[in-house]
mmCIF file of C-alpha atoms and ligand atoms in Angstrom:
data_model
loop_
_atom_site.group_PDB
_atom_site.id
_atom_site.type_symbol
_atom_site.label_atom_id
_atom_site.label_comp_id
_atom_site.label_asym_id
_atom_site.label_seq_id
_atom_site.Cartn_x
_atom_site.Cartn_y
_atom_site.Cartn_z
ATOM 1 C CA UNK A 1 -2.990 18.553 -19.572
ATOM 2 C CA UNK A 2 0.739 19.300 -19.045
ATOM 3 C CA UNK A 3 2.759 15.890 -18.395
ATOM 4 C CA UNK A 4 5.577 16.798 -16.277
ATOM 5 C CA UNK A 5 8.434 14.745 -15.836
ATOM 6 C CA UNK A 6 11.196 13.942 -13.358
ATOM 7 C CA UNK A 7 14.090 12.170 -12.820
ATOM 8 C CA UNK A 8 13.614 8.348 -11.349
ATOM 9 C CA UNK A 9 10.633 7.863 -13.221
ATOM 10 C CA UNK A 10 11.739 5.790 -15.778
ATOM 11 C CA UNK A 11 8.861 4.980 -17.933
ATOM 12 C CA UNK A 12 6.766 8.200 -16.477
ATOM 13 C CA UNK A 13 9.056 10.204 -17.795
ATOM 14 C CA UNK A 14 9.093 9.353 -21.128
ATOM 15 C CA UNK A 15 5.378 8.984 -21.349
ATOM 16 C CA UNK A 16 3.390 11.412 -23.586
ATOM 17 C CA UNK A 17 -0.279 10.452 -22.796
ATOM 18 C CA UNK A 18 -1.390 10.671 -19.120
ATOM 19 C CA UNK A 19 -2.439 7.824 -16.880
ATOM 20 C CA UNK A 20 -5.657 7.653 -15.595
ATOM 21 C CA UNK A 21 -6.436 4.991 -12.148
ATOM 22 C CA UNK A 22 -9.341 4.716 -10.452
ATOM 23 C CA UNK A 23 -11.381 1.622 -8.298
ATOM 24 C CA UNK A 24 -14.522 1.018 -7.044
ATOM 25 C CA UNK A 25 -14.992 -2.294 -4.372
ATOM 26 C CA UNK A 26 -16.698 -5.225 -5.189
ATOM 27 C CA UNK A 27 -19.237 -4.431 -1.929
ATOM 28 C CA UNK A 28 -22.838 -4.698 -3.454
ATOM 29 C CA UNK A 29 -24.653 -3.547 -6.478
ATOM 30 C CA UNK A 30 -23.805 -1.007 -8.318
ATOM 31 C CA UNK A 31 -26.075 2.434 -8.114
ATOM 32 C CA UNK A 32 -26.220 5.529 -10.279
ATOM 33 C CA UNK A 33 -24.663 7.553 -7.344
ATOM 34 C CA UNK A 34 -21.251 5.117 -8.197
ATOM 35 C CA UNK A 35 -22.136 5.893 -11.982
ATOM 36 C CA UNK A 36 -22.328 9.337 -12.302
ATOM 37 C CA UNK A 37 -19.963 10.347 -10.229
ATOM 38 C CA UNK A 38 -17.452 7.871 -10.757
ATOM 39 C CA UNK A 39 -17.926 5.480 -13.623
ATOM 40 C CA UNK A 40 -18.781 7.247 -16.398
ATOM 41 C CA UNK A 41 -16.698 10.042 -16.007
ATOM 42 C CA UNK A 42 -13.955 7.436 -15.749
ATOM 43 C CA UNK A 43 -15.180 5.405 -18.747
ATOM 44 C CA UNK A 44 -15.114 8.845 -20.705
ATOM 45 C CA UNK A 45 -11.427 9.270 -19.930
ATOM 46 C CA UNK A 46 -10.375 6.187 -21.269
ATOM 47 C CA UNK A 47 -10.174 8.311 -24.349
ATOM 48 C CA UNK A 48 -7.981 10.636 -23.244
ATOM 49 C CA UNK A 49 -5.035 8.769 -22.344
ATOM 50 C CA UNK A 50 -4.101 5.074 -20.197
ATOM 51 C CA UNK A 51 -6.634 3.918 -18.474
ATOM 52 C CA UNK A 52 -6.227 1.637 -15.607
ATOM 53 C CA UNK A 53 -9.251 0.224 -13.270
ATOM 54 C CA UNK A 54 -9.477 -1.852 -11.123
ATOM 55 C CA UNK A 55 -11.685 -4.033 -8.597
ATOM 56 C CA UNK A 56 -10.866 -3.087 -5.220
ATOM 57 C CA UNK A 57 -11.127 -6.348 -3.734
ATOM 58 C CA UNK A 58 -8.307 -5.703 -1.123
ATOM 59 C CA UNK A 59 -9.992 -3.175 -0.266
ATOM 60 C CA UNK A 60 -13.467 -4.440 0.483
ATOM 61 C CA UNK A 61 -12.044 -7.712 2.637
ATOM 62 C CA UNK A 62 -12.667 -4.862 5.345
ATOM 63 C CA UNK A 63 -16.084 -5.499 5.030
ATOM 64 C CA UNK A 64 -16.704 -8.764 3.439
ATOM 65 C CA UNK A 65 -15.473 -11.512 4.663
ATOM 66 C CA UNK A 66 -17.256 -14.152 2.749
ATOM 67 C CA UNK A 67 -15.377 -15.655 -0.352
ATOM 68 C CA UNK A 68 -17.928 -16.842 -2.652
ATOM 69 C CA UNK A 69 -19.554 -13.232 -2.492
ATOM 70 C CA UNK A 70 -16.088 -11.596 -2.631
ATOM 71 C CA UNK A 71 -15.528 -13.603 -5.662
ATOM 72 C CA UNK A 72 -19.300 -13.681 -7.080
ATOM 73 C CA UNK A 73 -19.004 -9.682 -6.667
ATOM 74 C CA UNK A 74 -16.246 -8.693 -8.077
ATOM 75 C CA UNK A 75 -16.948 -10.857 -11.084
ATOM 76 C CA UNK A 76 -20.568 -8.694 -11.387
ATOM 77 C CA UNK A 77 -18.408 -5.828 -10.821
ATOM 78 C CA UNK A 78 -16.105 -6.231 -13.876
ATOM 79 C CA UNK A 79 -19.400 -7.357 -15.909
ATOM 80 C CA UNK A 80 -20.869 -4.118 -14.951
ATOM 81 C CA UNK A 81 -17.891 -1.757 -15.942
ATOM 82 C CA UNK A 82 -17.751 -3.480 -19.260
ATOM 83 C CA UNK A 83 -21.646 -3.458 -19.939
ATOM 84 C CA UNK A 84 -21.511 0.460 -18.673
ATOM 85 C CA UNK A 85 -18.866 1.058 -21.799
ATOM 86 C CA UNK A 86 -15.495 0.110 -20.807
ATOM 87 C CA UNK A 87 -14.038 -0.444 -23.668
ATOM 88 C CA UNK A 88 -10.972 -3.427 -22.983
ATOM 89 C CA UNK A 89 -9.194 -2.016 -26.170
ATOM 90 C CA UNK A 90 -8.785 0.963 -24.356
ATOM 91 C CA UNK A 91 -8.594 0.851 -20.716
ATOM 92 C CA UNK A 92 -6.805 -1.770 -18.684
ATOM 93 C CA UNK A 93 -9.625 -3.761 -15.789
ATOM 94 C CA UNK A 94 -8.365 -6.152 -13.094
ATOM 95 C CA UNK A 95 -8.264 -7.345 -9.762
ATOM 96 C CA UNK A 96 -6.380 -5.313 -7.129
ATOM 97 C CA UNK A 97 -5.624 -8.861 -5.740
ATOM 98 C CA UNK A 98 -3.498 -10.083 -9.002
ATOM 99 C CA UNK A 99 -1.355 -7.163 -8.165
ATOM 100 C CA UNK A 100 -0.350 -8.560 -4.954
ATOM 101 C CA UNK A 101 3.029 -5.701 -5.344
ATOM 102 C CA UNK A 102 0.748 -3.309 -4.387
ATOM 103 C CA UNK A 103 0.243 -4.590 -0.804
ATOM 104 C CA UNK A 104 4.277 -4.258 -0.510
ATOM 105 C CA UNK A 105 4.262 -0.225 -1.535
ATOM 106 C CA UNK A 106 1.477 -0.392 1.393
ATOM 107 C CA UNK A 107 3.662 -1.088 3.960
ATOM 108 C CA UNK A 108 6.623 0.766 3.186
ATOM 109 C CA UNK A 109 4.081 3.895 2.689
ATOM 110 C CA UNK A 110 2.612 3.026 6.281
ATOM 111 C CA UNK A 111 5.816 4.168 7.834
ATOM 112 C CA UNK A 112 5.871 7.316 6.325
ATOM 113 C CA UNK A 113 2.215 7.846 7.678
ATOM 114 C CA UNK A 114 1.561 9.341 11.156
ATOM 115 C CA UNK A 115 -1.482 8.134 12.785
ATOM 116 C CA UNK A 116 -3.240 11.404 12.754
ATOM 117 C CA UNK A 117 -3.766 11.749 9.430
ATOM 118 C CA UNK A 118 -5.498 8.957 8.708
ATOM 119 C CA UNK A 119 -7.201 9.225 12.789
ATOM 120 C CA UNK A 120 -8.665 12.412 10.403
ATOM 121 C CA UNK A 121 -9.804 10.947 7.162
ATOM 122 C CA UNK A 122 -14.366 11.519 6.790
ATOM 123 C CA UNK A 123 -14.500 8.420 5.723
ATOM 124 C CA UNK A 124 -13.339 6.629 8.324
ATOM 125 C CA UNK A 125 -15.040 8.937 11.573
ATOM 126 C CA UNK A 126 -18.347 8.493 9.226
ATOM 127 C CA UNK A 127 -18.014 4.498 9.267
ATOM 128 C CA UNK A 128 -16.950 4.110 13.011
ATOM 129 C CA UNK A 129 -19.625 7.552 14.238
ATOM 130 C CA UNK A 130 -22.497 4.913 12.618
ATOM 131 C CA UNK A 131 -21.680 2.176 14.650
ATOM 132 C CA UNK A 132 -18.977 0.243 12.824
ATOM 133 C CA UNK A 133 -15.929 -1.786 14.483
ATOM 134 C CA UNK A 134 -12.744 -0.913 13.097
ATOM 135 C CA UNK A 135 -9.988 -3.137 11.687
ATOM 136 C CA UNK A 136 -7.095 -2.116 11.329
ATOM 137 C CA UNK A 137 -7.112 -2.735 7.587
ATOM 138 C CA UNK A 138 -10.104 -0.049 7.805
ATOM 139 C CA UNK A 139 -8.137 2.355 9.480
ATOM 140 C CA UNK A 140 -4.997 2.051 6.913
ATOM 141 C CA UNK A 141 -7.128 1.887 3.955
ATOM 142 C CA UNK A 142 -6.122 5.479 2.659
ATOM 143 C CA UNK A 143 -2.502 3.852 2.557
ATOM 144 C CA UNK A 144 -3.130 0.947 0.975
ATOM 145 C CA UNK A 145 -5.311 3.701 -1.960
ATOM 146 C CA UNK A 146 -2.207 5.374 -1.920
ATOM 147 C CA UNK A 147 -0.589 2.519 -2.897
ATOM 148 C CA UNK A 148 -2.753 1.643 -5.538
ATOM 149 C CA UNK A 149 -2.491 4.933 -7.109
ATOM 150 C CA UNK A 150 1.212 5.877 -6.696
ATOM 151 C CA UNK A 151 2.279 1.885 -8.037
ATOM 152 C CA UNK A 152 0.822 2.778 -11.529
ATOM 153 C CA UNK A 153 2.637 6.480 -11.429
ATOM 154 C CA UNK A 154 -1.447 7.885 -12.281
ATOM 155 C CA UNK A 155 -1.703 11.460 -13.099
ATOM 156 C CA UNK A 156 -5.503 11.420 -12.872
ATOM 157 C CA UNK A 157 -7.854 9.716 -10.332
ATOM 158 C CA UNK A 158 -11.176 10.022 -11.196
ATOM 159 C CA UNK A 159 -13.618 9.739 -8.436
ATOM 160 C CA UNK A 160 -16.777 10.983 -6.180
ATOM 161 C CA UNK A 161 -16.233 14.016 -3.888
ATOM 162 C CA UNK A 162 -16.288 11.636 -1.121
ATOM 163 C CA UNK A 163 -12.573 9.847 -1.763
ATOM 164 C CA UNK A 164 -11.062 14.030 -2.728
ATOM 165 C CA UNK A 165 -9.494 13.562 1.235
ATOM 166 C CA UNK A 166 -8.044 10.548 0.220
ATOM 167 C CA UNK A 167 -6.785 11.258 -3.181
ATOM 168 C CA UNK A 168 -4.929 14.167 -0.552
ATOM 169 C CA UNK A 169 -3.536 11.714 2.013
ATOM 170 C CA UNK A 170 -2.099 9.980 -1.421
ATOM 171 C CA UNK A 171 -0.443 13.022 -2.827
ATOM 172 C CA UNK A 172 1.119 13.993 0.852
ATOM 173 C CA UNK A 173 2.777 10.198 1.285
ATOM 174 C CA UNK A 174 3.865 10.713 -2.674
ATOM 175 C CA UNK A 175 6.054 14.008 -1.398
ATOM 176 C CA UNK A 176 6.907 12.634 1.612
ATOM 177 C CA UNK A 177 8.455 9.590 0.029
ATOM 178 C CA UNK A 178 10.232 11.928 -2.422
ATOM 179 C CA UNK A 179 11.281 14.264 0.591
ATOM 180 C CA UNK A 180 12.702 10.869 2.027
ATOM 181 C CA UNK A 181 14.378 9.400 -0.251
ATOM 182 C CA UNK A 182 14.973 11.483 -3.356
ATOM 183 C CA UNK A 183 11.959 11.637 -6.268
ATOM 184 C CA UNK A 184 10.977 8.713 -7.372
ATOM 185 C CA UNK A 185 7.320 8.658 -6.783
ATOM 186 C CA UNK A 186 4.744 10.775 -9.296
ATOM 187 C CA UNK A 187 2.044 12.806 -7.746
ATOM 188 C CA UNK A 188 -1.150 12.537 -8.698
ATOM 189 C CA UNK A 189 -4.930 14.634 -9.401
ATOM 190 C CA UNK A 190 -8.228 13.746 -8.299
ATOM 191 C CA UNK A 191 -10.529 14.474 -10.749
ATOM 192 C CA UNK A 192 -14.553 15.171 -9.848
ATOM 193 C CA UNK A 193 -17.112 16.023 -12.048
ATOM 194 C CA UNK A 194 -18.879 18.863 -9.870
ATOM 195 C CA UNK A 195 -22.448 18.435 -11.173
ATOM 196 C CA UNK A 196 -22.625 14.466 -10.133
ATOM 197 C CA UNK A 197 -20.183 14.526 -7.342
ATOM 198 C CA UNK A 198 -22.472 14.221 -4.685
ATOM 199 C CA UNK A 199 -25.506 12.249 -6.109
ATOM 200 C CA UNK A 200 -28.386 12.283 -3.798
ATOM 201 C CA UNK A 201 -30.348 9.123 -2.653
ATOM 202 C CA UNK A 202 -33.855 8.360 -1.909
ATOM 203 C CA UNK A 203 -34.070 10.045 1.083
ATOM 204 C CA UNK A 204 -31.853 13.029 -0.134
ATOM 205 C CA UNK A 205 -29.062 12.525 1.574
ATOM 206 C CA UNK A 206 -25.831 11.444 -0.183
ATOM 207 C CA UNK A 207 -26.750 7.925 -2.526
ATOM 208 C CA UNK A 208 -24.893 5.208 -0.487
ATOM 209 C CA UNK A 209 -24.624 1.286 0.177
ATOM 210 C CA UNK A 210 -24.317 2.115 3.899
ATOM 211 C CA UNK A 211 -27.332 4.236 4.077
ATOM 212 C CA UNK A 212 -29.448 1.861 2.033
ATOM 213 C CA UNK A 213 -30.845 4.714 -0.043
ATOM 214 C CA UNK A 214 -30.073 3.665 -3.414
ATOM 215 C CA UNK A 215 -31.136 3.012 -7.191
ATOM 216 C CA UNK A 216 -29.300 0.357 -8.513
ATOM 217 C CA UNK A 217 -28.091 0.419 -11.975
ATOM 218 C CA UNK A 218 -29.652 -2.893 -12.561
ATOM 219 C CA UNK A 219 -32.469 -3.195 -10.733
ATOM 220 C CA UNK A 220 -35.415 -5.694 -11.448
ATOM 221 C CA UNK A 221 -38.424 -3.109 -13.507
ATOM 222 C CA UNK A 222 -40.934 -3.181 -10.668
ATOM 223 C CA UNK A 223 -38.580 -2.929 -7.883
ATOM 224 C CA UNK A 224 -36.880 0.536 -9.391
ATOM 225 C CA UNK A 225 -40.655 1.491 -9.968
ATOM 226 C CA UNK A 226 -41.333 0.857 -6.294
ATOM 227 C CA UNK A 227 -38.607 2.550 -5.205
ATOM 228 C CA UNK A 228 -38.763 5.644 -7.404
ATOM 229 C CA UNK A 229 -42.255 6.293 -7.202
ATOM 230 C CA UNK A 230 -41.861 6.046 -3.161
ATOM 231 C CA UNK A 231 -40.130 8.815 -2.697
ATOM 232 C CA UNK A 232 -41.057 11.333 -0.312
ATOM 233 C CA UNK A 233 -42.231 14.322 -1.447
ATOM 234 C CA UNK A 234 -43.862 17.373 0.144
ATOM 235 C CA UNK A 235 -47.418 18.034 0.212
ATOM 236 C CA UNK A 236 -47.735 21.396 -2.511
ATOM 237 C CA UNK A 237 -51.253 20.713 -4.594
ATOM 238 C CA UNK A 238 -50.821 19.211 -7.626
ATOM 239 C CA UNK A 239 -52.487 22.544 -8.865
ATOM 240 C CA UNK A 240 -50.108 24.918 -7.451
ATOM 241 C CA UNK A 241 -46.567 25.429 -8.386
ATOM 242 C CA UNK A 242 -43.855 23.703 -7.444
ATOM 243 C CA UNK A 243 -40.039 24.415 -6.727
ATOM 244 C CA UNK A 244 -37.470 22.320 -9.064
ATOM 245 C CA UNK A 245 -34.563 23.478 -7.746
ATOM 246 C CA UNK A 246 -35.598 22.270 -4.287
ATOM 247 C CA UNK A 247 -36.851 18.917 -5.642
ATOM 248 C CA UNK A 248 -35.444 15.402 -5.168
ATOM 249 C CA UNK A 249 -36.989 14.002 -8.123
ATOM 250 C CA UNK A 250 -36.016 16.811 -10.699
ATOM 251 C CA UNK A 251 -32.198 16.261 -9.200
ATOM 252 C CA UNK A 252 -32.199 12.710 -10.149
ATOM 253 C CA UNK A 253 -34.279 13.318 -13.594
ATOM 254 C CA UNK A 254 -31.322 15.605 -14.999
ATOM 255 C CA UNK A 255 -29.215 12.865 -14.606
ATOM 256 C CA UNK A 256 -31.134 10.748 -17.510
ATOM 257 C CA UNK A 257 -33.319 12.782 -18.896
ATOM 258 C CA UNK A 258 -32.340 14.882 -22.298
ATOM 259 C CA UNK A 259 -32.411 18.625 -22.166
ATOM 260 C CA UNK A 260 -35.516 19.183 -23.759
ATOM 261 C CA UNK A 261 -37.183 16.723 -21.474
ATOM 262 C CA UNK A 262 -35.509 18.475 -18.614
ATOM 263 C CA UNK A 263 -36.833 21.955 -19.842
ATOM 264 C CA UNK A 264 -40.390 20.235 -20.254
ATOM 265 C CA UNK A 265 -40.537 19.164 -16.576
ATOM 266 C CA UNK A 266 -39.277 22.380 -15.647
ATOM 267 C CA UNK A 267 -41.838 24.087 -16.643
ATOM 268 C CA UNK A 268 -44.406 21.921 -15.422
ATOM 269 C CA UNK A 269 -42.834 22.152 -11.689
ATOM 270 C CA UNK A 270 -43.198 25.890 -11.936
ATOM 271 C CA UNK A 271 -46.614 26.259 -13.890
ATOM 272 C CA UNK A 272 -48.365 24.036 -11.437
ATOM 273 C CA UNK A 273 -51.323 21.497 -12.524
ATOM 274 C CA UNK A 274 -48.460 18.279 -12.222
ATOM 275 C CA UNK A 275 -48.698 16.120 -9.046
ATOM 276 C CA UNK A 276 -45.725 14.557 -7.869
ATOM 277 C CA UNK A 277 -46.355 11.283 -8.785
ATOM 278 C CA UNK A 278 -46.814 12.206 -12.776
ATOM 279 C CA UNK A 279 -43.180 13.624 -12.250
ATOM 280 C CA UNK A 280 -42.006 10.610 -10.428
ATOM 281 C CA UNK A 281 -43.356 8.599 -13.350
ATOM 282 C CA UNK A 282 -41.780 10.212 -15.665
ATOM 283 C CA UNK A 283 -38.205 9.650 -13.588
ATOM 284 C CA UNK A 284 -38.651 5.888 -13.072
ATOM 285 C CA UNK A 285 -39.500 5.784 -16.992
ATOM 286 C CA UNK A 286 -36.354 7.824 -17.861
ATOM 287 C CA UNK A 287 -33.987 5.940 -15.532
ATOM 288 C CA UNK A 288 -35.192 2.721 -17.023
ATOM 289 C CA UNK A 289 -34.860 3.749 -20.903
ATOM 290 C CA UNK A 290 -30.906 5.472 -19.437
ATOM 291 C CA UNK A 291 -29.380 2.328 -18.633
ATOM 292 C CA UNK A 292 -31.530 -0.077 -21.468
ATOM 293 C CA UNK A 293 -28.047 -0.419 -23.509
ATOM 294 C CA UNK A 294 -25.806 -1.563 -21.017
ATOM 295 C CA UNK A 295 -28.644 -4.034 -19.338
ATOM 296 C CA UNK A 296 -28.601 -5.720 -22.395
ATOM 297 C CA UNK A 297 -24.783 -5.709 -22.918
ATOM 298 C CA UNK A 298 -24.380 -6.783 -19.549
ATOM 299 C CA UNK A 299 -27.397 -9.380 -20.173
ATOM 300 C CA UNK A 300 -24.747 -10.847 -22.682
ATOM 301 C CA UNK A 301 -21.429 -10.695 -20.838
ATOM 302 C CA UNK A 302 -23.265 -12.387 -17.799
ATOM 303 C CA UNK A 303 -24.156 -15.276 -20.285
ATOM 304 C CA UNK A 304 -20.247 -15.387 -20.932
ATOM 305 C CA UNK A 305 -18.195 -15.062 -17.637
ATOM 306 C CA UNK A 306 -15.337 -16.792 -19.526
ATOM 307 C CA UNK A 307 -14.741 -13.457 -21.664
ATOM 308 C CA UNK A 308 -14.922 -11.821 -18.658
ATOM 309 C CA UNK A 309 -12.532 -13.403 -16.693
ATOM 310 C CA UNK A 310 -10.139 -13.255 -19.903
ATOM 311 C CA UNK A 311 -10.522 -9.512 -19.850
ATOM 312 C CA UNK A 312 -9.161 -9.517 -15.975
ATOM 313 C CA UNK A 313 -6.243 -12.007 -16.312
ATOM 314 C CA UNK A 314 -4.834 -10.576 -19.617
ATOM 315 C CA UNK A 315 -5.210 -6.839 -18.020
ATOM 316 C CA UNK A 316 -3.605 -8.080 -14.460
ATOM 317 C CA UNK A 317 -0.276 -8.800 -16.942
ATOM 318 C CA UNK A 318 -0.353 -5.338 -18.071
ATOM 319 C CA UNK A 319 -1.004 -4.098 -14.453
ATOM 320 C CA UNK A 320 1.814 -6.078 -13.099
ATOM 321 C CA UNK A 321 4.187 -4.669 -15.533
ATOM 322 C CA UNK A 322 3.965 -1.357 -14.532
ATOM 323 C CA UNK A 323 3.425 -2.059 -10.969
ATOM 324 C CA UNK A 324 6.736 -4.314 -11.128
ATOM 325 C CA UNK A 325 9.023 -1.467 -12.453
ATOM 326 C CA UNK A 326 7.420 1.305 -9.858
ATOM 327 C CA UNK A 327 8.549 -1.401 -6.725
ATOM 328 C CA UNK A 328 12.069 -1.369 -8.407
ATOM 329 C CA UNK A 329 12.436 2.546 -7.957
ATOM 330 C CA UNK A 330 10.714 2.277 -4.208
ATOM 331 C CA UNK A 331 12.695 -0.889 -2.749
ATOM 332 C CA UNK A 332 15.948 1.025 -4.777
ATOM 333 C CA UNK A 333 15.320 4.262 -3.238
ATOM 334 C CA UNK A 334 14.121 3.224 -0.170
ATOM 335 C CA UNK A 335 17.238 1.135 0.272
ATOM 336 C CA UNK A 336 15.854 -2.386 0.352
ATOM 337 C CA UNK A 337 17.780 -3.707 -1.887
HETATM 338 P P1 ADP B 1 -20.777 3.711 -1.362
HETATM 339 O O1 ADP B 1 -20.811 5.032 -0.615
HETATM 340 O O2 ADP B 1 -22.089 3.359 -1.914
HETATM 341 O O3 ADP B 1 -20.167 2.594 -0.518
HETATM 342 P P2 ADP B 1 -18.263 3.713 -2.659
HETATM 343 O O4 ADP B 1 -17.608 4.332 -1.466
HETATM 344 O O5 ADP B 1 -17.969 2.279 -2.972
HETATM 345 O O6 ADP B 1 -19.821 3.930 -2.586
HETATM 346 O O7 ADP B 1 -17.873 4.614 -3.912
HETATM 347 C C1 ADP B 1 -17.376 4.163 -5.134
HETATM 348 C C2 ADP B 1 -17.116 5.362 -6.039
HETATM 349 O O8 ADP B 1 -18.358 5.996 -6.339
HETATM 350 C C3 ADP B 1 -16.225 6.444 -5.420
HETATM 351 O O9 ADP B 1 -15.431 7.045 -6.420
HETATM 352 C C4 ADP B 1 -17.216 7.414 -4.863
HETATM 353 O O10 ADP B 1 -16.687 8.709 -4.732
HETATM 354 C C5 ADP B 1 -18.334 7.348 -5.895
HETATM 355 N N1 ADP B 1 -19.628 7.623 -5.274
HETATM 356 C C6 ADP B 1 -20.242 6.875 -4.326
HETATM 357 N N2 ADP B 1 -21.420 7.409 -3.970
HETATM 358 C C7 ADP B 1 -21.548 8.543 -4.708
HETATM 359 C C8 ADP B 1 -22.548 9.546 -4.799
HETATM 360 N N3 ADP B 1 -23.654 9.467 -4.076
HETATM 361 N N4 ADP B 1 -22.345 10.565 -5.642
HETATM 362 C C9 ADP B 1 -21.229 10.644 -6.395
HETATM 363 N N5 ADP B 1 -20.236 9.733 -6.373
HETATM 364 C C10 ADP B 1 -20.384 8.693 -5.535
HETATM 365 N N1 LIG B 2 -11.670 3.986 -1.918
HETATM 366 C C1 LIG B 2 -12.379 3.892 -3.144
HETATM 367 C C2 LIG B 2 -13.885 3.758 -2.828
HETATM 368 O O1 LIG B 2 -14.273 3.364 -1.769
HETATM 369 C C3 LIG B 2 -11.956 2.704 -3.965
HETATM 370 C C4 LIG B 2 -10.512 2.779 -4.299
HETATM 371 C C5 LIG B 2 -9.535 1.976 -3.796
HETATM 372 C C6 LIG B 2 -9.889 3.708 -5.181
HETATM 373 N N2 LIG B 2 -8.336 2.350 -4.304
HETATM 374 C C7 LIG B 2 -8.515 3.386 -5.158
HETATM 375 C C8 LIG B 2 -10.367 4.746 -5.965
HETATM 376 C C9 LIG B 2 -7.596 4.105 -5.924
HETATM 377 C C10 LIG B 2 -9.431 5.479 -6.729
HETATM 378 C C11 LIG B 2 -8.067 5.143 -6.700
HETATM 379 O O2 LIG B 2 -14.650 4.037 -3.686
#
């Protein structure tokens, strides 16, 4: 990828490698719809230039208002990036919250941003069309993303198809600050993997915390057998044919399974003589041999929360750093100081 440069940038513009952000909020369990479309592509990237992450916890005060869990999840949280391959060497993991900076380019972004645009962001019609009470904090959250992103001058934002809209509202506050008050802020990409950005859940529709349709990365054996082996399915023979490309099950089995195995139940789906449930065996069995390596890692980090912890606090320096020298350029150009 081409790096371009500008003038006010000081450190982006010097920089040869790209940055890479992304977040995820310390809500609930982790599940393989956050995975695949967000968290491995990001761990991948951490390879390909800076890696920053971070736990949203800012964020997710929208919806949880309870401190031990805030603070009990977004410990898990950390645990699970790491056990899913983060590699702290690499990539840079803290807490929004130890970046408290970020809360500042917030503000000053809110008064760039008319109402509208965030009155049209999905993600906000979806929570309040299902029922949900807005705050206000849930209503400015694409600012406050914006924020996050533009503080650490990221090229690349890694994420699920769902947060594309917001990515957008980030890049148009980015120009409109520059349009403002000369270039100082660096726009940035989303960056979705097509074939896992919408991962389906149990019931087909997109995988979700809200819609309680999920597989959890770490789920307990029996429950993920449950779970797997109850989805619904329609009623073809087991004798007769059967459609992969329509299927639930054979969606969520190319996630894990190799490509031989894929090919195998391919073939099975459309020669007929397999019943559902010997496919949905197979799945559960796959899913649980996938994510074997990082249960155990994260069956060793959990026994150490002290490492973890480290890992935050020496990464939140790093963060700060950055985040420091980006609110020089803003409160400079923006004329607050
Ligand atoms: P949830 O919808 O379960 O609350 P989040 O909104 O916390 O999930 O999403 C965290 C990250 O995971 C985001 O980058 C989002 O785009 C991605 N993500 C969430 N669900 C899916 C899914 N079903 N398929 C692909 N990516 C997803
Ligand atoms: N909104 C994202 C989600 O719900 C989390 C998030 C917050 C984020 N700030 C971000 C993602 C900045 C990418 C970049 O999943």
């Amino acid at each position: 990828m081409q790096i371009s440069t500008f003038p006010g940038a000081c450190t982006a513009a010097d920089r040869l490698t790209m940055r890479i952000l992304s977040g995820l909020q310390p809500t609930g369990r982790l599940h393989i719809g956050n995975f695949f479309g967000m968290m491995e592509p990001a761990i991948r990237l951490q390879d390909e230039g800076e890696a920053f992450y971070f736990i949203a916890d800012y964020h997710s005060l929208t919806s949880v208002q309870d401190p031990t869990a805030l603070r009990e999840n977004s410990l898990h949280l950390a645990t699970d990036f790491l056990a899913c391959g983060l590699d702290p060497a690499k990539a840079t993991l803290f807490r929004q919250s130890d970046v408290p900076e970020v809360t500042e380019l917030s503000w000053i972004l809110s008064t760039l941003t008319p109402i509208p645009m965030l009155e049209n962001c999905h993600s906000y019609k979806d929570k309040t069309a299902r029922g949900m009470v807005p705050n206000t904090g849930l209503f400015t959250y694409p600012v406050l993303m914006a924020a996050d992103i533009l503080i650490y001058d990221s090229d690349i934002v890694p994420v699920g198809r769902d947060q594309k809209q917001h990515v957008e509202v980030t890049r148009d506050l980015a120009a409109k600050f520059n349009n403002t008050f000369g270039e100082t802020l660096r726009i940035p990409q989303a960056r979705i993997k097509e074939e896992t950005a919408v991962v389906p859940g149990l019931d087909g529709q997109k995988m979700s915390k809200s819609y309680r349709n999920i597989i959890g990365l770490f789920e307990e054996e029996k429950a993920l057998k449950k779970k797997i082996m109850g989805i619904i399915t329609d009623s073809t023979p087991v004798e007769e044919p059967k459609d992969p490309d329509t299927s639930l099950v054979f969606t969520l089995y190319k996630l894990v399974a190799d490509d031989s195995a894929v090919s195998a139940m391919e073939e099975d789906f459309r020669r007929g003589g397999t019943g559902y449930g010997d496919f949905k065996k197979r799945l559960f069995e796959s899913v649980w041999d996938y994510f074997a390596p990082m249960r155990a890692r994260r069956a060793e980090l959990t026994a150490n929360p002290d490492h973890v912890h480290y890992i935050l606090k020496s990464s939140a320096e790093k963060a700060r750093t950055i985040a420091a020298q980006t609110m020089d350029r803003v409160r400079k150009a923006a004329g607050l100081r």
